[in-house]
Amino acid sequence: MVSEQVQLPPFQALIDEHWRDVIRLARALAGAVDGDDVAQRAWEKAFAAYPGLTSARNLRSWLLTITARCATDVHRARKPQTPLDDAPPIAVAGPDAAEWPDPDLWRAVNELPERQRLAVTLKYVGDLDHHGVAAALDTTPAASRRLVSDALTTLRDKLGVHHV
């Protein structure tokens, strides 16, 4: 039996088509400070794995899954920092207001438990369906639906938004 060669587009074409999705998701998951590093790490991992892909189906979802996992790695690597009492405060620019029009919403999203935060961000920022979210989080579509639902309920309660 002869294995069939997978026809993948050139890696640059993949970057050209999906770089905005990767950076947007990376910044949403890791914040303005770490988002660019997460996106860079995701592209590096994707580049290393690209020649070994066995399917060219849904490359966007594959990239966003890598991005979500890189963001999770950054969160796990963070150690609690002890503030220095005599250190001056450091000003960090937040997300661009044009991209993130509701800072209260994003503060609330960042306070969600990790899996809920990842699920709701993959669903609404990454625009993945529940199968894509499930693949990124290594769970089932039913569990993905539940994570997103729980996250939305928590966000509605925190923000005082209730639909009619």
N, CA, C and O atoms as a DFTB+ gen file, in Angstrom:
656 C
 N C O
     1  1       0.832      -1.170       0.000
     2  2       0.000       0.000       0.000
     3  2       0.885       1.244       0.000
     4  3       1.788       1.365       0.828
     5  1       0.631       2.152      -0.913
     6  2       1.427       3.367      -1.050
     7  2       0.704       4.494      -0.339
     8  3      -0.481       4.729      -0.576
     9  1       1.433       5.204       0.550
    10  2       0.789       6.311       1.260
    11  2       0.676       7.516       0.331
    12  3       1.573       7.802      -0.462
    13  1      -0.430       8.198       0.451
    14  2      -0.711       9.338      -0.402
    15  2      -0.072      10.593       0.186
    16  3      -0.187      10.840       1.386
    17  1       0.599      11.387      -0.646
    18  2       1.239      12.615      -0.215
    19  2       0.170      13.692      -0.012
    20  3      -0.681      13.893      -0.878
    21  1       0.212      14.379       1.121
    22  2      -0.729      15.447       1.421
    23  2      -0.261      16.727       0.748
    24  3       0.908      17.097       0.860
    25  1      -1.164      17.403       0.051
    26  2      -0.845      18.660      -0.610
    27  2      -1.129      19.806       0.359
    28  3      -2.280      20.205       0.538
    29  1      -0.098      20.319       0.968
    30  2      -0.229      21.447       1.878
    31  2       0.139      22.725       1.130
    32  3       1.032      22.717       0.282
    33  1      -0.545      23.816       1.442
    34  2      -0.140      25.079       0.832
    35  2       1.229      25.486       1.400
    36  3       1.627      24.994       2.456
    37  1       1.941      26.368       0.718
    38  2       3.200      26.855       1.289
    39  2       2.932      27.471       2.663
    40  3       1.890      28.091       2.878
    41  1       3.864      27.301       3.579
    42  2       3.659      27.803       4.939
    43  2       3.393      29.304       4.941
    44  3       2.596      29.784       5.747
    45  1       4.040      30.044       4.064
    46  2       3.810      31.489       3.993
    47  2       2.355      31.796       3.645
    48  3       1.795      32.768       4.152
    49  1       1.739      30.989       2.792
    50  2       0.327      31.192       2.463
    51  2      -0.545      30.989       3.703
    52  3      -1.532      31.700       3.899
    53  1      -0.180      30.027       4.529
    54  2      -0.897      29.782       5.783
    55  2      -0.778      30.998       6.706
    56  3      -1.762      31.425       7.310
    57  1       0.428      31.549       6.809
    58  2       0.644      32.746       7.631
    59  2      -0.182      33.910       7.086
    60  3      -0.882      34.590       7.837
    61  1      -0.094      34.132       5.781
    62  2      -0.814      35.247       5.172
    63  2      -2.315      35.169       5.418
    64  3      -2.971      36.188       5.633
    65  1      -2.846      33.968       5.386
    66  2      -4.293      33.788       5.543
    67  2      -4.755      33.868       7.003
    68  3      -5.870      34.320       7.265
    69  1      -3.920      33.438       7.960
    70  2      -4.409      33.272       9.339
    71  2      -3.670      34.066      10.400
    72  3      -3.961      33.887      11.583
    73  1      -2.732      34.932      10.048
    74  2      -1.956      35.616      11.075
    75  2      -2.829      36.480      11.972
    76  3      -2.575      36.566      13.174
    77  1      -3.849      37.120      11.418
    78  2      -4.723      37.965      12.245
    79  2      -5.477      37.130      13.276
    80  3      -5.624      37.547      14.425
    81  1      -5.952      35.956      12.872
    82  2      -6.670      35.083      13.802
    83  2      -5.761      34.618      14.936
    84  3      -6.172      34.576      16.095
    85  1      -4.527      34.271      14.591
    86  2      -3.578      33.777      15.596
    87  2      -3.237      34.880      16.595
    88  3      -3.274      34.642      17.802
    89  1      -2.910      36.070      16.123
    90  2      -2.523      37.146      17.043
    91  2      -3.713      37.595      17.881
    92  3      -3.555      37.894      19.065
    93  1      -4.898      37.647      17.284
    94  2      -6.087      38.062      18.034
    95  2      -6.380      37.073      19.156
    96  3      -6.668      37.482      20.281
    97  1      -6.312      35.785      18.862
    98  2      -6.561      34.782      19.884
    99  2      -5.462      34.797      20.943
   100  3      -5.754      34.697      22.135
   101  1      -4.209      34.920      20.525
   102  2      -3.091      34.948      21.473
   103  2      -3.234      36.117      22.446
   104  3      -3.027      35.950      23.648
   105  1      -3.582      37.283      21.943
   106  2      -3.746      38.458      22.814
   107  2      -4.961      38.313      23.717
   108  3      -4.937      38.744      24.870
   109  1      -6.012      37.712      23.202
   110  2      -7.203      37.514      24.029
   111  2      -6.931      36.531      25.161
   112  3      -7.431      36.708      26.271
   113  1      -6.147      35.502      24.888
   114  2      -5.885      34.479      25.900
   115  2      -4.752      34.855      26.848
   116  3      -4.815      34.542      28.037
   117  1      -3.714      35.525      26.338
   118  2      -2.530      35.778      27.160
   119  2      -2.379      37.237      27.565
   120  3      -1.507      37.567      28.369
   121  1      -3.205      38.104      27.027
   122  2      -3.111      39.514      27.373
   123  2      -2.203      40.275      26.425
   124  3      -1.500      39.699      25.595
   125  1      -2.245      41.579      26.579
   126  2      -1.487      42.456      25.680
   127  2       0.016      42.267      25.827
   128  3       0.752      42.383      24.848
   129  1       0.475      41.978      27.030
   130  2       1.908      41.874      27.277
   131  2       2.485      40.597      26.673
   132  3       3.516      40.641      26.002
   133  1       1.834      39.468      26.905
   134  2       2.361      38.173      26.460
   135  2       1.804      37.692      25.127
   136  3       2.312      36.720      24.568
   137  1       0.779      38.343      24.609
   138  2       0.099      37.874      23.406
   139  2       0.998      37.714      22.192
   140  3       0.901      36.719      21.473
   141  1       1.878      38.692      21.958
   142  2       2.771      38.606      20.800
   143  2       3.741      37.432      20.930
   144  3       4.032      36.742      19.953
   145  1       4.238      37.214      22.157
   146  2       5.148      36.079      22.381
   147  2       4.428      34.751      22.172
   148  3       4.991      33.814      21.606
   149  1       3.181      34.679      22.630
   150  2       2.392      33.455      22.445
   151  2       2.175      33.195      20.956
   152  3       2.314      32.061      20.496
   153  1       1.837      34.233      20.209
   154  2       1.629      34.068      18.763
   155  2       2.919      33.600      18.091
   156  3       2.893      32.702      17.250
   157  1       4.042      34.207      18.461
   158  2       5.321      33.803      17.877
   159  2       5.621      32.334      18.186
   160  3       6.037      31.580      17.306
   161  1       5.408      31.937      19.433
   162  2       5.653      30.547      19.828
   163  2       4.733      29.603      19.052
   164  3       5.149      28.520      18.640
   165  1       3.471      30.025      18.855
   166  2       2.523      29.194      18.104
   167  2       2.993      29.004      16.663
   168  3       2.937      27.895      16.130
   169  1       3.458      30.090      16.030
   170  2       3.944      29.966      14.652
   171  2       5.173      29.064      14.580
   172  3       5.321      28.292      13.633
   173  1       6.054      29.156      15.573
   174  2       7.246      28.296      15.594
   175  2       6.851      26.821      15.701
   176  3       7.385      25.969      14.990
   177  1       5.913      26.538      16.594
   178  2       5.461      25.151      16.765
   179  2       4.753      24.658      15.499
   180  3       4.940      23.517      15.077
   181  1       3.945      25.524      14.907
   182  2       3.243      25.140      13.677
   183  2       4.238      24.861      12.554
   184  3       4.087      23.889      11.815
   185  1       5.245      25.707      12.429
   186  2       6.248      25.522      11.385
   187  2       6.978      24.189      11.558
   188  3       7.232      23.478      10.586
   189  1       7.310      23.863      12.803
   190  2       8.019      22.603      13.079
   191  2       7.143      21.390      12.761
   192  3       7.642      20.376      12.273
   193  1       5.852      21.490      13.033
   194  2       4.946      20.355      12.835
   195  2       4.389      20.264      11.415
   196  3       3.909      19.207      11.005
   197  1       4.450      21.355      10.669
   198  2       3.794      21.443       9.361
   199  2       4.176      20.336       8.377
   200  3       3.286      19.756       7.755
   201  1       5.455      20.021       8.210
   202  2       5.805      18.979       7.231
   203  2       5.234      17.599       7.573
   204  3       5.081      16.761       6.685
   205  1       4.923      17.357       8.829
   206  2       4.413      16.051       9.236
   207  2       2.900      15.929       9.243
   208  3       2.365      14.883       9.611
   209  1       2.199      16.991       8.838
   210  2       0.729      16.922       8.834
   211  2       0.244      15.856       7.857
   212  3       0.806      15.679       6.777
   213  1      -0.793      15.164       8.253
   214  2      -1.353      14.116       7.392
   215  2      -2.651      14.556       6.736
   216  3      -3.252      13.801       5.972
   217  1      -3.085      15.783       7.032
   218  2      -4.314      16.293       6.435
   219  2      -4.204      17.798       6.275
   220  3      -3.623      18.481       7.118
   221  1      -4.758      18.303       5.202
   222  2      -4.778      19.746       4.974
   223  2      -6.148      20.330       5.332
   224  3      -6.413      21.504       5.076
   225  1      -7.010      19.509       5.922
   226  2      -8.350      19.981       6.316
   227  2      -8.258      20.850       7.558
   228  3      -7.531      20.525       8.497
   229  1      -8.971      21.920       7.566
   230  2      -9.141      22.808       8.707
   231  2      -7.820      23.246       9.337
   232  3      -7.611      23.057      10.535
   233  1      -6.947      23.818       8.549
   234  2      -5.660      24.299       9.040
   235  2      -5.831      25.448      10.032
   236  3      -5.027      25.593      10.953
   237  1      -6.861      26.257       9.854
   238  2      -7.124      27.362      10.784
   239  2      -7.373      26.829      12.187
   240  3      -6.801      27.331      13.155
   241  1      -8.214      25.827      12.300
   242  2      -8.504      25.240      13.602
   243  2      -7.241      24.644      14.223
   244  3      -7.016      24.761      15.427
   245  1      -6.422      24.006      13.389
   246  2      -5.162      23.433      13.853
   247  2      -4.264      24.537      14.424
   248  3      -3.668      24.362      15.487
   249  1      -4.167      25.663      13.727
   250  2      -3.348      26.780      14.199
   251  2      -3.887      27.371      15.502
   252  3      -3.116      27.681      16.410
   253  1      -5.196      27.526      15.592
   254  2      -5.781      28.112      16.794
   255  2      -5.653      27.171      17.987
   256  3      -5.542      27.623      19.127
   257  1      -5.668      25.879      17.733
   258  2      -5.437      24.911      18.804
   259  2      -4.009      25.059      19.330
   260  3      -3.794      25.061      20.542
   261  1      -3.049      25.181      18.442
   262  2      -1.659      25.382      18.852
   263  2      -1.539      26.679      19.654
   264  3      -0.863      26.714      20.682
   265  1      -2.187      27.728      19.191
   266  2      -2.139      29.024      19.870
   267  2      -2.716      28.923      21.276
   268  3      -2.139      29.447      22.229
   269  1      -3.857      28.248      21.402
   270  2      -4.477      28.093      22.723
   271  2      -3.562      27.317      23.669
   272  3      -3.457      27.654      24.849
   273  1      -2.913      26.300      23.164
   274  2      -2.009      25.507      24.013
   275  2      -0.779      26.318      24.414
   276  3      -0.292      26.187      25.537
   277  1      -0.280      27.145      23.516
   278  2       0.858      28.005      23.861
   279  2       0.459      29.023      24.935
   280  3       1.238      29.303      25.845
   281  1      -0.747      29.571      24.828
   282  2      -1.234      30.506      25.847
   283  2      -1.384      29.809      27.192
   284  3      -1.069      30.388      28.231
   285  1      -1.863      28.575      27.176
   286  2      -1.993      27.804      28.413
   287  2      -0.619      27.574      29.029
   288  3      -0.464      27.673      30.246
   289  1       0.371      27.270      28.211
   290  2       1.740      27.080      28.712
   291  2       2.253      28.335      29.411
   292  3       2.908      28.241      30.449
   293  1       1.959      29.512      28.848
   294  2       2.396      30.770      29.454
   295  2       1.727      30.959      30.812
   296  3       2.383      31.349      31.779
   297  1       0.433      30.687      30.889
   298  2      -0.282      30.835      32.164
   299  2       0.276      29.887      33.217
   300  3       0.430      30.268      34.377
   301  1       0.575      28.675      32.826
   302  2       1.095      27.694      33.775
   303  2       2.506      28.038      34.230
   304  3       2.888      27.725      35.357
   305  1       3.280      28.678      33.366
   306  2       4.663      29.002      33.697
   307  2       4.771      30.214      34.624
   308  3       5.798      30.421      35.271
   309  1       3.716      31.001      34.680
   310  2       3.758      32.185      35.541
   311  2       3.811      31.755      37.000
   312  3       3.055      30.891      37.443
   313  1       4.704      32.366      37.713
   314  2       4.797      32.118      39.147
   315  2       4.277      33.370      39.839
   316  3       4.474      34.479      39.343
   317  1       3.620      33.205      40.972
   318  2       3.178      34.403      41.696
   319  2       4.376      35.294      42.007
   320  3       5.398      34.822      42.505
   321  1       4.247      36.554      41.718
   322  2       5.323      37.511      41.955
   323  2       5.077      38.244      43.264
   324  3       3.947      38.626      43.567
   325  1       6.131      38.439      44.034
   326  2       6.038      39.222      45.257
   327  2       6.375      40.658      44.887
   328  3       7.481      40.940      44.425
   329  1       5.418      41.574      45.090
   330  2       5.690      42.964      44.709
   331  2       6.772      43.574      45.594
   332  3       6.851      43.296      46.791
   333  1       7.585      44.395      44.988
   334  2       8.593      45.131      45.737
   335  2       7.955      46.415      46.230
   336  3       7.395      47.181      45.446
   337  1       8.043      46.649      47.539
   338  2       7.386      47.819      48.120
   339  2       7.954      49.133      47.597
   340  3       7.218      50.111      47.468
   341  1       9.259      49.174      47.292
   342  2       9.867      50.426      46.868
   343  2       9.967      50.570      45.349
   344  3      10.516      51.555      44.855
   345  1       9.444      49.602      44.615
   346  2       9.521      49.670      43.151
   347  2       8.418      50.576      42.614
   348  3       7.273      50.502      43.060
   349  1       8.772      51.441      41.644
   350  2       7.733      52.295      41.060
   351  2       6.773      51.451      40.224
   352  3       7.175      50.433      39.659
   353  1       5.501      51.866      40.140
   354  2       4.558      51.103      39.319
   355  2       4.967      51.156      37.849
   356  3       5.486      52.161      37.364
   357  1       4.720      50.063      37.166
   358  2       5.043      49.978      35.743
   359  2       3.749      50.119      34.962
   360  3       2.795      49.375      35.192
   361  1       3.715      51.062      34.048
   362  2       2.529      51.248      33.217
   363  2       2.607      50.292      32.038
   364  3       3.608      50.252      31.323
   365  1       1.563      49.537      31.845
   366  2       1.497      48.605      30.727
   367  2       0.300      48.988      29.875
   368  3      -0.821      49.093      30.374
   369  1       0.538      49.192      28.607
   370  2      -0.555      49.546      27.702
   371  2      -1.487      48.358      27.547
   372  3      -1.042      47.232      27.328
   373  1      -2.756      48.611      27.658
   374  2      -3.744      47.557      27.489
   375  2      -4.042      47.338      26.024
   376  3      -3.387      47.919      25.159
   377  1      -5.030      46.499      25.738
   378  2      -5.405      46.245      24.350
   379  2      -5.893      47.527      23.675
   380  3      -6.412      48.433      24.327
   381  1      -5.720      47.578      22.391
   382  2      -6.195      48.693      21.584
   383  2      -7.715      48.774      21.714
   384  3      -8.420      47.786      21.509
   385  1      -8.205      49.953      22.054
   386  2      -9.644      50.132      22.276
   387  2     -10.466      49.771      21.037
   388  3     -11.615      49.345      21.159
   389  1      -9.888      49.938      19.857
   390  2     -10.615      49.598      18.634
   391  2     -10.820      48.090      18.528
   392  3     -11.839      47.629      18.015
   393  1      -9.843      47.326      19.017
   394  2      -9.956      45.873      18.956
   395  2     -10.757      45.321      20.126
   396  3     -11.468      44.328      19.973
   397  1     -10.651      45.953      21.293
   398  2     -11.280      45.467      22.517
   399  2     -12.178      46.562      23.074
   400  3     -11.798      47.257      24.016
   401  1     -13.354      46.720      22.507
   402  2     -14.190      47.857      22.863
   403  2     -14.795      47.804      24.265
   404  3     -15.301      48.823      24.736
   405  1     -14.766      46.679      24.940
   406  2     -15.415      46.577      26.242
   407  2     -14.442      46.065      27.305
   408  3     -14.379      44.863      27.561
   409  1     -13.679      46.983      27.929
   410  2     -12.669      46.537      28.897
   411  2     -13.271      45.792      30.090
   412  3     -12.635      44.885      30.626
   413  1     -14.487      46.158      30.516
   414  2     -15.115      45.455      31.639
   415  2     -15.374      43.988      31.290
   416  3     -15.182      43.099      32.119
   417  1     -15.804      43.753      30.073
   418  2     -16.039      42.380      29.621
   419  2     -14.738      41.586      29.660
   420  3     -14.715      40.461      30.160
   421  1     -13.652      42.161      29.134
   422  2     -12.391      41.413      29.073
   423  2     -11.783      41.206      30.450
   424  3     -11.110      40.202      30.684
   425  1     -12.012      42.151      31.372
   426  2     -11.568      41.912      32.758
   427  2     -12.325      40.722      33.326
   428  3     -11.738      39.863      33.985
   429  1     -13.631      40.670      33.071
   430  2     -14.445      39.553      33.570
   431  2     -14.033      38.236      32.919
   432  3     -13.984      37.205      33.591
   433  1     -13.739      38.258      31.626
   434  2     -13.281      37.037      30.940
   435  2     -11.986      36.550      31.569
   436  3     -11.824      35.353      31.805
   437  1     -11.061      37.466      31.844
   438  2      -9.775      37.087      32.433
   439  2      -9.912      36.505      33.835
   440  3      -9.019      35.797      34.300
   441  1     -11.016      36.792      34.510
   442  2     -11.239      36.262      35.863
   443  2     -11.917      34.897      35.861
   444  3     -12.048      34.273      36.914
   445  1     -12.349      34.424      34.695
   446  2     -12.982      33.105      34.606
   447  2     -11.977      32.010      34.931
   448  3     -10.773      32.208      34.767
   449  1     -12.460      30.849      35.393
   450  2     -11.555      29.697      35.524
   451  2     -10.918      29.404      34.165
   452  3     -11.521      29.645      33.119
   453  1      -9.690      28.880      34.199
   454  2      -8.892      28.732      32.975
   455  2      -9.633      28.034      31.832
   456  3      -9.647      28.551      30.715
   457  1     -10.242      26.891      32.077
   458  2     -10.883      26.142      30.984
   459  2     -12.087      26.901      30.428
   460  3     -12.328      26.872      29.221
   461  1     -12.839      27.573      31.281
   462  2     -13.965      28.373      30.790
   463  2     -13.455      29.551      29.966
   464  3     -14.010      29.870      28.914
   465  1     -12.388      30.199      30.454
   466  2     -11.812      31.334      29.732
   467  2     -11.324      30.894      28.359
   468  3     -11.581      31.565      27.359
   469  1     -10.625      29.773      28.312
   470  2     -10.148      29.261      27.032
   471  2     -11.312      28.904      26.110
   472  3     -11.296      29.242      24.927
   473  1     -12.310      28.229      26.646
   474  2     -13.444      27.788      25.826
   475  2     -14.198      28.971      25.229
   476  3     -14.478      28.989      24.030
   477  1     -14.525      29.956      26.055
   478  2     -15.313      31.088      25.554
   479  2     -14.481      31.938      24.585
   480  3     -15.025      32.497      23.633
   481  1     -13.178      32.039      24.819
   482  2     -12.327      32.808      23.916
   483  2     -12.153      32.089      22.586
   484  3     -12.213      32.719      21.529
   485  1     -11.939      30.785      22.626
   486  2     -11.829      30.026      21.373
   487  2     -13.128      30.103      20.575
   488  3     -13.105      30.206      19.348
   489  1     -14.257      30.052      21.275
   490  2     -15.558      30.075      20.608
   491  2     -15.840      31.439      19.974
   492  3     -16.255      31.510      18.817
   493  1     -15.617      32.523      20.728
   494  2     -16.057      33.825      20.253
   495  2     -14.956      34.705      19.673
   496  3     -15.245      35.564      18.840
   497  1     -13.716      34.523      20.081
   498  2     -12.627      35.271      19.463
   499  2     -12.039      34.450      18.324
   500  3     -11.786      34.966      17.235
   501  1     -11.823      33.153      18.590
   502  2     -11.275      32.279      17.565
   503  2     -12.306      31.815      16.563
   504  3     -11.958      31.274      15.513
   505  1     -13.584      32.025      16.882
   506  2     -14.687      31.655      15.991
   507  2     -14.678      30.168      15.640
   508  3     -14.985      29.784      14.512
   509  1     -14.318      29.329      16.635
   510  2     -14.342      27.888      16.430
   511  2     -15.711      27.336      16.819
   512  3     -16.371      27.857      17.717
   513  1     -16.120      26.288      16.137
   514  2     -17.337      25.605      16.569
   515  2     -16.979      24.727      17.769
   516  3     -15.815      24.666      18.166
   517  1     -17.970      24.050      18.347
   518  2     -17.707      23.263      19.562
   519  2     -16.769      22.082      19.297
   520  3     -16.064      21.640      20.205
   521  1     -16.754      21.578      18.083
   522  2     -15.801      20.511      17.766
   523  2     -14.370      21.060      17.796
   524  3     -13.460      20.404      18.302
   525  1     -14.181      22.263      17.252
   526  2     -12.864      22.892      17.264
   527  2     -12.410      23.256      18.674
   528  3     -11.248      23.060      19.030
   529  1     -13.335      23.787      19.473
   530  2     -13.020      24.104      20.870
   531  2     -12.663      22.825      21.619
   532  3     -11.700      22.797      22.386
   533  1     -13.433      21.776      21.398
   534  2     -13.172      20.493      22.060
   535  2     -11.798      19.951      21.678
   536  3     -11.072      19.440      22.531
   537  1     -11.442      20.061      20.411
   538  2     -10.124      19.582      19.969
   539  2      -9.011      20.383      20.630
   540  3      -8.003      19.816      21.049
   541  1      -9.186      21.695      20.725
   542  2      -8.163      22.548      21.338
   543  2      -7.997      22.256      22.823
   544  3      -6.893      22.345      23.360
   545  1      -9.093      21.909      23.481
   546  2      -9.047      21.679      24.928
   547  2      -8.944      20.200      25.277
   548  3      -8.961      19.830      26.451
   549  1      -8.838      19.355      24.249
   550  2      -8.729      17.914      24.455
   551  2      -9.893      17.381      25.291
   552  3      -9.706      16.715      26.310
   553  1     -11.103      17.702      24.821
   554  2     -12.318      17.269      25.503
   555  2     -13.368      16.926      24.455
   556  3     -13.047      16.816      23.271
   557  1     -14.598      16.759      24.869
   558  2     -15.679      16.427      23.944
   559  2     -16.453      17.686      23.556
   560  3     -16.397      18.685      24.272
   561  1     -17.172      17.654      22.436
   562  2     -18.018      18.800      22.083
   563  2     -19.068      19.100      23.159
   564  3     -19.388      20.265      23.398
   565  1     -19.594      18.082      23.798
   566  2     -20.583      18.311      24.871
   567  2     -19.937      19.061      26.037
   568  3     -20.540      19.974      26.600
   569  1     -18.727      18.680      26.394
   570  2     -18.020      19.374      27.474
   571  2     -17.688      20.804      27.054
   572  3     -17.729      21.718      27.878
   573  1     -17.361      20.999      25.783
   574  2     -17.097      22.336      25.264
   575  2     -18.338      23.212      25.402
   576  3     -18.250      24.356      25.847
   577  1     -19.485      22.674      25.022
   578  2     -20.746      23.425      25.149
   579  2     -20.983      23.827      26.598
   580  3     -21.400      24.951      26.878
   581  1     -20.719      22.913      27.508
   582  2     -20.941      23.172      28.929
   583  2     -19.978      24.249      29.445
   584  3     -20.384      25.144      30.186
   585  1     -18.712      24.161      29.053
   586  2     -17.738      25.167      29.473
   587  2     -18.138      26.559      28.980
   588  3     -18.080      27.530      29.735
   589  1     -18.540      26.651      27.716
   590  2     -18.947      27.940      27.155
   591  2     -20.210      28.440      27.849
   592  3     -20.307      29.618      28.192
   593  1     -21.165      27.558      28.052
   594  2     -22.410      27.937      28.717
   595  2     -22.154      28.442      30.136
   596  3     -22.691      29.474      30.540
   597  1     -21.337      27.714      30.885
   598  2     -21.011      28.138      32.252
   599  2     -20.285      29.478      32.252
   600  3     -20.547      30.331      33.100
   601  1     -19.373      29.660      31.302
   602  2     -18.640      30.925      31.202
   603  2     -19.593      32.079      30.906
   604  3     -19.494      33.143      31.518
   605  1     -20.506      31.872      29.977
   606  2     -21.467      32.933      29.634
   607  2     -22.373      33.269      30.807
   608  3     -22.681      34.438      31.039
   609  1     -22.802      32.255      31.546
   610  2     -23.640      32.488      32.727
   611  2     -22.878      33.331      33.748
   612  3     -23.424      34.290      34.293
   613  1     -21.629      32.979      34.004
   614  2     -20.801      33.728      34.953
   615  2     -20.604      35.162      34.476
   616  3     -20.708      36.100      35.266
   617  1     -20.322      35.335      33.194
   618  2     -20.118      36.681      32.651
   619  2     -21.391      37.518      32.754
   620  3     -21.337      38.692      33.121
   621  1     -22.512      36.928      32.436
   622  2     -23.785      37.667      32.544
   623  2     -24.032      38.100      33.987
   624  3     -24.453      39.230      34.237
   625  1     -23.772      37.205      34.928
   626  2     -23.972      37.544      36.345
   627  2     -23.029      38.666      36.781
   628  3     -23.461      39.614      37.436
   629  1     -21.743      38.568      36.423
   630  2     -20.759      39.573      36.805
   631  2     -21.064      40.933      36.216
   632  3     -20.890      41.962      36.869
   633  1     -21.525      40.927      34.968
   634  2     -21.755      42.188      34.255
   635  2     -23.192      42.692      34.381
   636  3     -23.531      43.762      33.876
   637  1     -24.038      41.901      35.068
   638  2     -25.425      42.310      35.240
   639  2     -26.221      42.323      33.964
   640  3     -27.130      43.137      33.801
   641  1     -25.888      41.425      33.052
   642  2     -26.578      41.339      31.760
   643  2     -27.432      40.094      31.762
   644  3     -26.931      38.990      31.977
   645  1     -28.700      40.261      31.528
   646  2     -29.607      39.117      31.469
   647  2     -30.480      39.282      30.229
   648  3     -31.085      40.331      30.009
   649  1     -30.530      38.213      29.421
   650  2     -31.347      38.347      28.221
   651  2     -32.800      38.032      28.545
   652  3     -33.115      37.317      29.497
   653  1     -33.651      38.583      27.733
   654  2     -35.095      38.459      27.952
   655  2     -35.688      37.312      27.216
   656  3     -36.893      37.080      27.301
